[in-house]
Coordinates of N, CA and C in Angstrom, one line a residue:
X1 N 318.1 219.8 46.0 CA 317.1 219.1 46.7 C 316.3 220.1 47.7
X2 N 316.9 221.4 48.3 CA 316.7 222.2 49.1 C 315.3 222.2 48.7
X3 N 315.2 223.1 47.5 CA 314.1 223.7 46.4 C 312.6 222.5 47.0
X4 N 313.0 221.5 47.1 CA 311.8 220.7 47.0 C 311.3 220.3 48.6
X5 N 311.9 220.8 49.4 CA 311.6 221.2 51.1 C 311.0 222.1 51.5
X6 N 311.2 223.5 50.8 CA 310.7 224.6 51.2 C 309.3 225.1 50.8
X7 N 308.9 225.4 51.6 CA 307.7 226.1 50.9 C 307.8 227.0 49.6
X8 N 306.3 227.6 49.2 CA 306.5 228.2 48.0 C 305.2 229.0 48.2
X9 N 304.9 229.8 47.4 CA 303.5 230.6 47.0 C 302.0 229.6 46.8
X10 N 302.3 228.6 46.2 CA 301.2 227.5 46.0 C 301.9 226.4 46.6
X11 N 302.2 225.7 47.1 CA 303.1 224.9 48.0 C 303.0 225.3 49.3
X12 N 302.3 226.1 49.8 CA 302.3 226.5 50.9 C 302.8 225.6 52.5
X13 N 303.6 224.8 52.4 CA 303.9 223.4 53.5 C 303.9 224.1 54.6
X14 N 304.1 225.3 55.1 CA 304.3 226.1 55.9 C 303.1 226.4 56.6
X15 N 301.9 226.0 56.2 CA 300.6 226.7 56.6 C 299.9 225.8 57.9
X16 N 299.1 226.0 58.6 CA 298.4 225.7 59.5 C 297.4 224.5 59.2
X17 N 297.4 224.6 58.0 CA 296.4 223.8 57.4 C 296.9 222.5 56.6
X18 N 297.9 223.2 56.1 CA 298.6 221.6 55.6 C 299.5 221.1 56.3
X19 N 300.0 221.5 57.7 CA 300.8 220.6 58.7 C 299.5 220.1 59.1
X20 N 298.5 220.8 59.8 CA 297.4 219.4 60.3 C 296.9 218.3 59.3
X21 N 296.6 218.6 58.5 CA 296.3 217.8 57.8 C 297.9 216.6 57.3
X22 N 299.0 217.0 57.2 CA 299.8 215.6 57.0 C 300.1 215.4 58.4
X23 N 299.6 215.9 59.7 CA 300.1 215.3 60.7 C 298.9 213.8 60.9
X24 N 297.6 214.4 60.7 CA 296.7 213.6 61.1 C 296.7 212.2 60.1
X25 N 297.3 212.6 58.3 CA 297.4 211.7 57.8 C 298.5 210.8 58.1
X26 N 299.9 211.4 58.8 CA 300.8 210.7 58.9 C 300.6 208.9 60.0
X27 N 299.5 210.0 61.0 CA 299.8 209.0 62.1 C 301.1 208.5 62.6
X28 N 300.6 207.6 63.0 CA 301.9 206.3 63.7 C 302.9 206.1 63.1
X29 N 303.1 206.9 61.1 CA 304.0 206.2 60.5 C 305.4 207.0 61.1
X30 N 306.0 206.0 60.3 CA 307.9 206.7 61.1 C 308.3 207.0 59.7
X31 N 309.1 205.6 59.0 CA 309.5 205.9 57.6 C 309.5 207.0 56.9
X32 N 309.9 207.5 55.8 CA 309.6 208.7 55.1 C 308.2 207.8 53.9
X33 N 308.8 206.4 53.5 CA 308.0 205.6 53.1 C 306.6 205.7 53.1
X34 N 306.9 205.0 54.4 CA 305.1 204.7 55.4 C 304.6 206.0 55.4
X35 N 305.4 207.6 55.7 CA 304.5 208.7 55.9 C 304.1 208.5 54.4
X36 N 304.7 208.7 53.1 CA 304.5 209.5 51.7 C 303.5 208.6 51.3
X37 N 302.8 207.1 52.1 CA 301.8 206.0 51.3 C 300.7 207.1 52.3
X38 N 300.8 207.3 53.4 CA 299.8 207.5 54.0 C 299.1 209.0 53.6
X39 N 300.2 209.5 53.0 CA 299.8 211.0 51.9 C 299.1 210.6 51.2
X40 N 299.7 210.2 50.1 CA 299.0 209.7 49.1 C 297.9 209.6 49.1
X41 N 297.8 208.1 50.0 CA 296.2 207.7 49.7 C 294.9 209.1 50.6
X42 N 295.6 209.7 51.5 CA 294.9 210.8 52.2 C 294.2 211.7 51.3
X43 N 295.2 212.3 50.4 CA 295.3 213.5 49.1 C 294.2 212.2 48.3
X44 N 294.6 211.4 47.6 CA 293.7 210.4 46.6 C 292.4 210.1 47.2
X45 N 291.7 209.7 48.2 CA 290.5 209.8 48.7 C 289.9 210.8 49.5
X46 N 290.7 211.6 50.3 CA 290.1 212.6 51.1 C 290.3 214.1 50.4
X47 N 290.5 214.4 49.4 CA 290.4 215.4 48.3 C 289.5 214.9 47.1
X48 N 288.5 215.2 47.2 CA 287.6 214.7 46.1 C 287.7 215.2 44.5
X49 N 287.9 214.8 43.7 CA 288.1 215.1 42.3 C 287.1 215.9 41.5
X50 N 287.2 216.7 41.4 CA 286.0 217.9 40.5 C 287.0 218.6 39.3
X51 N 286.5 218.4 38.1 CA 287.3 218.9 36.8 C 286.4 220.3 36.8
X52 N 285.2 220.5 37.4 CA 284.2 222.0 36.7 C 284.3 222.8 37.9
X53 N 285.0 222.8 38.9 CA 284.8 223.8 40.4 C 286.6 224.1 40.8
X54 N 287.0 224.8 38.9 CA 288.2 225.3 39.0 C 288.1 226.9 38.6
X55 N 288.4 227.8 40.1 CA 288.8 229.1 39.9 C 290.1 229.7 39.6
X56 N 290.5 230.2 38.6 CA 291.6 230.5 38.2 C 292.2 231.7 39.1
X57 N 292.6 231.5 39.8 CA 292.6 232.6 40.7 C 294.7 232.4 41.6
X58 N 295.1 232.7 42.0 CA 296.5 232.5 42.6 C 295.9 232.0 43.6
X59 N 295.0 232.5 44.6 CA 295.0 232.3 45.8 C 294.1 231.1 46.2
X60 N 293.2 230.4 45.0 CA 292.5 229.2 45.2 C 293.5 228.1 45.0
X61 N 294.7 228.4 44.0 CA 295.3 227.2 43.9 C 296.8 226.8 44.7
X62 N 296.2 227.6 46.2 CA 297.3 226.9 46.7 C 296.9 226.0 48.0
X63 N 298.0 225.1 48.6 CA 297.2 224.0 49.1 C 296.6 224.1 50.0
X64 N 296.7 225.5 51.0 CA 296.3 225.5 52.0 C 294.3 226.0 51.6
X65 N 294.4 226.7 50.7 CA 293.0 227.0 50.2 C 292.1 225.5 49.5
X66 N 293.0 224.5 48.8 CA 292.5 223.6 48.1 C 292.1 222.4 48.9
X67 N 292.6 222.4 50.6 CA 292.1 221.9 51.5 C 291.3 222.2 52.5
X68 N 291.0 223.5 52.4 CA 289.7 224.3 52.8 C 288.7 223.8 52.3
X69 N 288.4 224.0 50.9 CA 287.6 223.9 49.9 C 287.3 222.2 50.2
X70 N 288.2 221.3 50.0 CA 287.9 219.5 49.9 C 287.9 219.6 48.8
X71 N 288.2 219.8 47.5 CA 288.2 219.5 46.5 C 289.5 220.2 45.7
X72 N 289.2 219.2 43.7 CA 290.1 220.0 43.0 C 290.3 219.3 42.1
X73 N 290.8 219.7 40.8 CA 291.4 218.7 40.0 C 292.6 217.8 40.4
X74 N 292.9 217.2 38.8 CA 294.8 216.8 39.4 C 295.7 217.7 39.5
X75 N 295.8 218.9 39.5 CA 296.3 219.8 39.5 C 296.3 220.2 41.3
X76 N 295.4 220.2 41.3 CA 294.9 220.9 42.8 C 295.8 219.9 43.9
X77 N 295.2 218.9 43.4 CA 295.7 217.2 44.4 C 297.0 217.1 44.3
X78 N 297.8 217.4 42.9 CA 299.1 217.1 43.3 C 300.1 218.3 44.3
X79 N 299.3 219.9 43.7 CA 299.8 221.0 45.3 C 299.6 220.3 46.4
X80 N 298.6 219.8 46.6 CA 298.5 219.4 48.1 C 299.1 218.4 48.4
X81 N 299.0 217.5 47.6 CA 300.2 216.5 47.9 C 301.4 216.4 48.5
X82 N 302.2 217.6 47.5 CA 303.4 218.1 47.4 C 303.8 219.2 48.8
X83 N 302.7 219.6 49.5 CA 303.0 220.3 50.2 C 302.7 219.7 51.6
X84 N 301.9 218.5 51.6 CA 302.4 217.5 52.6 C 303.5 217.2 52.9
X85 N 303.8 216.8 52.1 CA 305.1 215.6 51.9 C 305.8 216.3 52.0
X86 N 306.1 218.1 52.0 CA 307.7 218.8 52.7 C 307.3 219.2 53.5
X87 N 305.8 219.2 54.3 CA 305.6 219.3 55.5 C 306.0 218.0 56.4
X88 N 306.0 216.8 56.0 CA 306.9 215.9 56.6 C 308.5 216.3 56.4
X89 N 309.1 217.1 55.5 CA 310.3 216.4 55.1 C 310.8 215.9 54.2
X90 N 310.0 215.6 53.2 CA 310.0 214.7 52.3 C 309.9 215.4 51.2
X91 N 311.4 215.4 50.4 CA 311.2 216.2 49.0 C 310.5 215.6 48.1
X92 N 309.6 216.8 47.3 CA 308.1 216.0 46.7 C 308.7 217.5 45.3
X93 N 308.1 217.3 44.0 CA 308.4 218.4 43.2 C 307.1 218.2 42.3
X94 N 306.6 219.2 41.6 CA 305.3 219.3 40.8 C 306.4 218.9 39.5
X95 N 305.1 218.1 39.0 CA 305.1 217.2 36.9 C 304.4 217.6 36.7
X96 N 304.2 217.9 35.2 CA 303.5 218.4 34.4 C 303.7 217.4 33.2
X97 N 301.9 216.4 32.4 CA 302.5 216.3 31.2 C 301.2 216.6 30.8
X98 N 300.7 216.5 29.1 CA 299.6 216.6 28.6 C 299.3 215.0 28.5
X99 N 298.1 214.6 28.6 CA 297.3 213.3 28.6 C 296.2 213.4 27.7
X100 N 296.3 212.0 27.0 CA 294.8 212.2 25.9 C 294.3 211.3 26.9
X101 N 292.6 211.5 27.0 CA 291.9 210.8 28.1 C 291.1 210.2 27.3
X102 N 291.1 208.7 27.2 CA 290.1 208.2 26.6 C 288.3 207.6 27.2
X103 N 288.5 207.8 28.5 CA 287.5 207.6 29.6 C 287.2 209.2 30.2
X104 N 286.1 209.9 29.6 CA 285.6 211.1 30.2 C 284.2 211.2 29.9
X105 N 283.4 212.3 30.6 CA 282.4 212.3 30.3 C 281.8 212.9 28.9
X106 N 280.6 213.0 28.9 CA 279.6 213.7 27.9 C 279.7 215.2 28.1
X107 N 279.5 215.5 29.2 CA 279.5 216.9 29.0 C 281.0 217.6 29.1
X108 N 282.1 216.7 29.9 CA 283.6 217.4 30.0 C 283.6 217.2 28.3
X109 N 283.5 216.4 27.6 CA 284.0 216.2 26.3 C 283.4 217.5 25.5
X110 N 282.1 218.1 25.3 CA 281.4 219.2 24.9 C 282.7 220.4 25.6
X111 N 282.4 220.6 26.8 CA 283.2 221.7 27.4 C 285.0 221.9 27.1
X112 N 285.6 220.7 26.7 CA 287.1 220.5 26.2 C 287.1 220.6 25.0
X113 N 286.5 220.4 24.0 CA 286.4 220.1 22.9 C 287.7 219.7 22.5
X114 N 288.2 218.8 22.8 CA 289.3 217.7 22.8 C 289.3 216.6 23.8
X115 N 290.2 215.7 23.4 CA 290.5 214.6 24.3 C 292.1 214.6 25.1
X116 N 292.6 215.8 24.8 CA 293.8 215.7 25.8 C 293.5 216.8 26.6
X117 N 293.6 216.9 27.9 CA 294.2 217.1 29.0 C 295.7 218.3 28.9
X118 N 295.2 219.6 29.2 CA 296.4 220.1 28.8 C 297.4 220.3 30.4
X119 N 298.6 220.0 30.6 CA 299.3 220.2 32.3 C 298.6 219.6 32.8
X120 N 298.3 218.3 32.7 CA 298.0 217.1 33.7 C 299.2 217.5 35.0
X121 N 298.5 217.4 36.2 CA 299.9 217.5 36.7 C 300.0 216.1 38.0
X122 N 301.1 215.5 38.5 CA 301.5 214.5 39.5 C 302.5 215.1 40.4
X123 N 303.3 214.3 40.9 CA 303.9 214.1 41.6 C 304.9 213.4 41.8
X124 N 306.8 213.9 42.1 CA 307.8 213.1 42.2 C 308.3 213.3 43.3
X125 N 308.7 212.2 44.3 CA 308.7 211.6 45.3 C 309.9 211.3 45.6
X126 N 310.8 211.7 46.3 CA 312.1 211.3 46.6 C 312.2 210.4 47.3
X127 N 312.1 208.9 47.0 CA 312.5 208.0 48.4 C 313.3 207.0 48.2
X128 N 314.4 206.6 49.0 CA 315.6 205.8 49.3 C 315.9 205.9 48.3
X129 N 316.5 207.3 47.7 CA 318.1 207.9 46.9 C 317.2 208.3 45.6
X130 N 315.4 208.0 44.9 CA 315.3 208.0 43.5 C 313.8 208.8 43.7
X131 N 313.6 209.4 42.7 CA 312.0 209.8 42.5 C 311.6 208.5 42.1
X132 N 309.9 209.0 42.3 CA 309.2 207.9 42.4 C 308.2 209.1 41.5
X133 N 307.1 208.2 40.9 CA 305.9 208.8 40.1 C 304.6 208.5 40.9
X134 N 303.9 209.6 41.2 CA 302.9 209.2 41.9 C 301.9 209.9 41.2
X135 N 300.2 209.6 41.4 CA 299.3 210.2 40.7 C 298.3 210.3 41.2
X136 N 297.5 211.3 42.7 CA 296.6 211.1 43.1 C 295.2 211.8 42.6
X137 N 295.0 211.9 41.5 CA 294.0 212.3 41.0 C 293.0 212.0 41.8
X138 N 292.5 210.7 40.6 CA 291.1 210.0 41.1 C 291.0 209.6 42.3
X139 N 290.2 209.7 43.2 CA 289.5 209.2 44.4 C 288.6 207.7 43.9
X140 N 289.2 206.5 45.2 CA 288.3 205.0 44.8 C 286.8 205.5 44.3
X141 N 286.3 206.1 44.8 CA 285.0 205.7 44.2 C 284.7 206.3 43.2
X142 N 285.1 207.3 42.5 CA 285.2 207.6 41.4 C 285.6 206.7 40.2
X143 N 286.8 206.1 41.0 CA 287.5 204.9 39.7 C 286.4 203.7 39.6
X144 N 285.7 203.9 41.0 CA 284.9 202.4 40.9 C 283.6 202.7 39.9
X145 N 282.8 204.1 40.0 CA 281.9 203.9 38.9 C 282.7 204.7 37.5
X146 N 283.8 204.8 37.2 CA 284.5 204.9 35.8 C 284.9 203.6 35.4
X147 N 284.8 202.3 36.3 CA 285.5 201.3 36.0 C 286.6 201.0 35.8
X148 N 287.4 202.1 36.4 CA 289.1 202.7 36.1 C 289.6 202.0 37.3
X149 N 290.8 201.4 37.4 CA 291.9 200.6 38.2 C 292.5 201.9 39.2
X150 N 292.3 201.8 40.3 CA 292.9 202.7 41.0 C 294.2 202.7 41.1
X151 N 294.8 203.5 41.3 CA 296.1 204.0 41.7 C 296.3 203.8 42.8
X152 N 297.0 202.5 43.3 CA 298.0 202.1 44.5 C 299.4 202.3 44.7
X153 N 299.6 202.8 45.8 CA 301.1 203.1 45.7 C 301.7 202.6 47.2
X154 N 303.0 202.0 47.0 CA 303.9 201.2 47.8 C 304.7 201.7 48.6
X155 N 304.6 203.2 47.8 CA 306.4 203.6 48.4 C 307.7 203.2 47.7
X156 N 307.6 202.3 47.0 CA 308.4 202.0 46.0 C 308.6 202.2 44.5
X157 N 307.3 201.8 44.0 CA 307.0 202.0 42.4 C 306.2 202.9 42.1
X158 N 306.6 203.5 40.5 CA 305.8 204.7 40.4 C 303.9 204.1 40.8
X159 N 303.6 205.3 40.5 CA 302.3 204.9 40.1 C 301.5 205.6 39.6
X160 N 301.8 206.2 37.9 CA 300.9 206.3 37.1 C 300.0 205.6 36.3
X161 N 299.0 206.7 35.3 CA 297.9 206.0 35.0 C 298.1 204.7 34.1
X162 N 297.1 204.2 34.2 CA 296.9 203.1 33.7 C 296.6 203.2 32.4
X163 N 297.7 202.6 31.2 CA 297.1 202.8 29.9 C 295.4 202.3 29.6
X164 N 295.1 201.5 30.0 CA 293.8 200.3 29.8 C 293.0 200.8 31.4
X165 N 291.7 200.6 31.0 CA 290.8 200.5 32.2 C 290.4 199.2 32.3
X166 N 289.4 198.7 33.6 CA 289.2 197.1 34.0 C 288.8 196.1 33.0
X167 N 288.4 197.0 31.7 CA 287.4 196.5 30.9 C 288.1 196.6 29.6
X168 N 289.7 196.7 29.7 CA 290.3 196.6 28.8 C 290.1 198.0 27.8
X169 N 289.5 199.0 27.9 CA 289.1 200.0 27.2 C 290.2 201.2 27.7
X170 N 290.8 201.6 26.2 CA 291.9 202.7 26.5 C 291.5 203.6 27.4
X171 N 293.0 204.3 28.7 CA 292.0 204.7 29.6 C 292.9 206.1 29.0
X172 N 294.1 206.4 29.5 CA 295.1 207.3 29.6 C 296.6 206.9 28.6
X173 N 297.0 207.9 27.9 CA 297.8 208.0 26.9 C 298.7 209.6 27.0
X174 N 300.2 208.9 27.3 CA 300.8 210.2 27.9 C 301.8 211.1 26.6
X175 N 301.2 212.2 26.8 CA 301.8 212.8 24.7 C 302.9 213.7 25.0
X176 N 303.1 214.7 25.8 CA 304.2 215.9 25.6 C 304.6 215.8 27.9
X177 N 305.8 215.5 28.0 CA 306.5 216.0 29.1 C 306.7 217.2 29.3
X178 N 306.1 218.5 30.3 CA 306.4 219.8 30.8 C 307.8 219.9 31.4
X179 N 308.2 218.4 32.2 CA 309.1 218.7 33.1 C 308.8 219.0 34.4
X180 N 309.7 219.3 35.1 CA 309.1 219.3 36.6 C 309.6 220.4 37.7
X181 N 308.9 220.9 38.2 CA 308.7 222.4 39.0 C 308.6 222.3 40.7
X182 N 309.7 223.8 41.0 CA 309.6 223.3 42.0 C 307.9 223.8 43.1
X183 N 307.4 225.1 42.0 CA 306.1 225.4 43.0 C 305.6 225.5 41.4
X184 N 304.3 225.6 41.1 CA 303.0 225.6 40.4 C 303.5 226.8 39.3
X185 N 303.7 226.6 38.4 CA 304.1 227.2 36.8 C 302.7 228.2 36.5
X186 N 301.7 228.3 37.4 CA 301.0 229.0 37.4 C 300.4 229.8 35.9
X187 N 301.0 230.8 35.7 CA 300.7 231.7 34.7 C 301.1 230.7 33.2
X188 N 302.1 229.9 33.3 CA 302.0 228.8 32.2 C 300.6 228.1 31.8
X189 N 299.8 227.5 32.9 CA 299.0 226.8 33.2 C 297.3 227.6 32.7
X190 N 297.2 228.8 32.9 CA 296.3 229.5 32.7 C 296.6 229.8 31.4
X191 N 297.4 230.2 30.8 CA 297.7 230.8 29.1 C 297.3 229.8 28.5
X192 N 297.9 228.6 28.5 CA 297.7 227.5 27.8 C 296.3 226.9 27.8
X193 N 295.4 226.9 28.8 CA 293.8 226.8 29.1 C 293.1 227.9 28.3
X194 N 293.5 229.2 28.2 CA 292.8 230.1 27.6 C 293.4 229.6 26.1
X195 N 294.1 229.3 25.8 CA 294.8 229.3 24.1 C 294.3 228.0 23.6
X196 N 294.0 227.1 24.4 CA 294.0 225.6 24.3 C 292.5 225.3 24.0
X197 N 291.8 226.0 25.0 CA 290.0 225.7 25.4 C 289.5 226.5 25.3
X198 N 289.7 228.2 25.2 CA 288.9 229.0 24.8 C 287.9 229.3 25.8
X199 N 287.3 230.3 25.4 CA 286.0 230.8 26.5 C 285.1 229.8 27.0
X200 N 284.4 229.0 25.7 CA 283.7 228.1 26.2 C 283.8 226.8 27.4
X201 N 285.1 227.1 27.9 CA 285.9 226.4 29.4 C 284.4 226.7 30.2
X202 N 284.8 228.5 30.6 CA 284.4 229.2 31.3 C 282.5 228.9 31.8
X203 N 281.7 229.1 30.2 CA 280.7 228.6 30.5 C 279.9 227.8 30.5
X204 N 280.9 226.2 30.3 CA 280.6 224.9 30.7 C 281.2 224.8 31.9
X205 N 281.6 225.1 32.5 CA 281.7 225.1 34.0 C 281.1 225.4 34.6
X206 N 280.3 226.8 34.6 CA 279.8 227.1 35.2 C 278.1 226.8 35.5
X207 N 277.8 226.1 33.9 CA 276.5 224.9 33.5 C 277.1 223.6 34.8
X208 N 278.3 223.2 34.5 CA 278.5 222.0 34.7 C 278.2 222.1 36.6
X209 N 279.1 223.1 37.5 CA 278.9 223.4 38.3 C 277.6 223.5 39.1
X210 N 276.5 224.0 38.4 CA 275.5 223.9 38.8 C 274.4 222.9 38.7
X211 N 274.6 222.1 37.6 CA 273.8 221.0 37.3 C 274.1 219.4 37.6
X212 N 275.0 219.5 37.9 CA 275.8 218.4 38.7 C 277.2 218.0 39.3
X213 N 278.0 216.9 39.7 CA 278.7 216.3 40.1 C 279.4 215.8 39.1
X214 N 280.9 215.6 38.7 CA 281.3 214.8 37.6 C 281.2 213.2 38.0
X215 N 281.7 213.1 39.5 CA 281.4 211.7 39.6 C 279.8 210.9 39.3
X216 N 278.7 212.2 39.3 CA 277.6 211.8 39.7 C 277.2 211.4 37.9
X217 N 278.1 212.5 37.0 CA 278.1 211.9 35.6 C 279.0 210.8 35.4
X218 N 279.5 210.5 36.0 CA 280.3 209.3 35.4 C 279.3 208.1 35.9
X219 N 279.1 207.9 37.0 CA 277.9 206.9 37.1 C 276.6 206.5 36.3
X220 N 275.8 207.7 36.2 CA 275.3 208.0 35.3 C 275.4 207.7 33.5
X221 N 276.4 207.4 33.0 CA 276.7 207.6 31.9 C 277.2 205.9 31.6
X222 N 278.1 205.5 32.6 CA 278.6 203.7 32.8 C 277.0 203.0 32.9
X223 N 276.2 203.3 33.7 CA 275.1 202.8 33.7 C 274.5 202.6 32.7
X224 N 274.2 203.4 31.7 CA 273.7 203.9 30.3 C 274.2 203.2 29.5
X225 N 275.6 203.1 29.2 CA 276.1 202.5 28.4 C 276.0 200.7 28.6
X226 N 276.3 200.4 29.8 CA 275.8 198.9 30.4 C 274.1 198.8 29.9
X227 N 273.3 199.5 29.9 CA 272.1 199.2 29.7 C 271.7 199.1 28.3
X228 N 272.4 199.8 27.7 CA 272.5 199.4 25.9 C 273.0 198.3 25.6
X229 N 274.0 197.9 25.8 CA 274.8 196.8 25.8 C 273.7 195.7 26.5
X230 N 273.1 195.4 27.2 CA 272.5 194.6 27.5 C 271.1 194.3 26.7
X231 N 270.3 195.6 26.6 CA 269.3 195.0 26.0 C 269.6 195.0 24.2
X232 N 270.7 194.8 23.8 CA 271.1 195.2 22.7 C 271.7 193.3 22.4

């Protein structure tokens, strides 16, 4: 359990920047409970979700840089997560699985050229004696123009994705288990992106980066499709 308290190289709990930030999210809470909801939702809305403004770099992907920045993928959200929550005290450990995504955009779909997700990563949560599953990806407003069910969490029950979105349309489908780490598998994570996605990652990102927002395409694109459907 030690392993999941201590800092690490990308886990950074130790840093200046991720004690302020879980002090400020902790607030008034006491619990390990009440602190790990009040993480959560902090990391899930106050880290904004960007799949194209990922630098492969050691030193971007650790939490004290990835809360500099305000953004990140799931990847990014669950370091930071994880490094709250042993900044409280609270044994937290990185998951890894691969995810087929059936809710993405137009252009992430061009730039992946696939539908799974390779090292999806979350979050397990030690609380009163058991892990817990947590998944602070998406930020509400994001899920609200995806039409995706957010991720609430209790402190009790896991809270992964939601097979089905609000509209009953496949959202997330979970394929191969990594297992779970105590800091960022790092050089795993990068091999498998270059073997997986190829160069063309590199310069749809860097299209994608400069031409817009992913949330601002997810809007964008729900709209579109609502408006065929209607006048159709």
């Amino acid at each position: 359990m030690e392993a999941y308290l201590k800092p690490t190289e990308f886990v950074d709990s130790d840093s200046p920047e991720v004690r302020e930030f879980s002090r400020k999210a902790i607030a008034d809470a006491e619990s390990p409970r009440e602190k790990a909801v009040k993480l959560y939702y902090a990391v899930r809305d106050g880290i904004y979700y960007d799949p194209y403004r990922i630098e492969p770099s050691r030193e971007s992907f650790k939490a004290s840089s990835i809360l500099r920045k305000g953004h990140g993928y799931c990847v990014a959200k669950a370091v930071v997560l994880a490094a709250a929550l042993r900044a409280s005290d609270i044994p937290c450990r990185l998951h890894f699985a691969d995810v087929r995504n059936h809710l993405t955009t137009e252009r992430l779909r061009k730039m992946m050229q696939t539908d799974i997700f390779y090292y999806h990563g979350y979050n397990d949560i030690w609380l009163s004696g058991r892990w817990v599953k947590v998944t602070p990806t998406f930020n509400l407003s994001l899920c609200n123009k995806f039409k995706v069910k957010p991720l609430d969490f209790d402190g009790v029950n896991d809270a992964v994705f939601h097979p089905f979105d609000q509209e009953g349309r496949r959202h997330m489908e979970y394929i191969t288990d990594h297992g779970f780490f105590a800091d960022l598998p790092f050089d795993a994570i990068v091999h498998t992106f270059v073997t997986c996605y190829g160069d063309m990652v590199a310069q749809y990102v860097r299209e994608a980066a400069a031409n817009g927002a992913f949330e601002r395409e997810a809007q964008h694109e729900f709209v579109t499709q609502h408006e065929f459907v209607r006048d159709h």
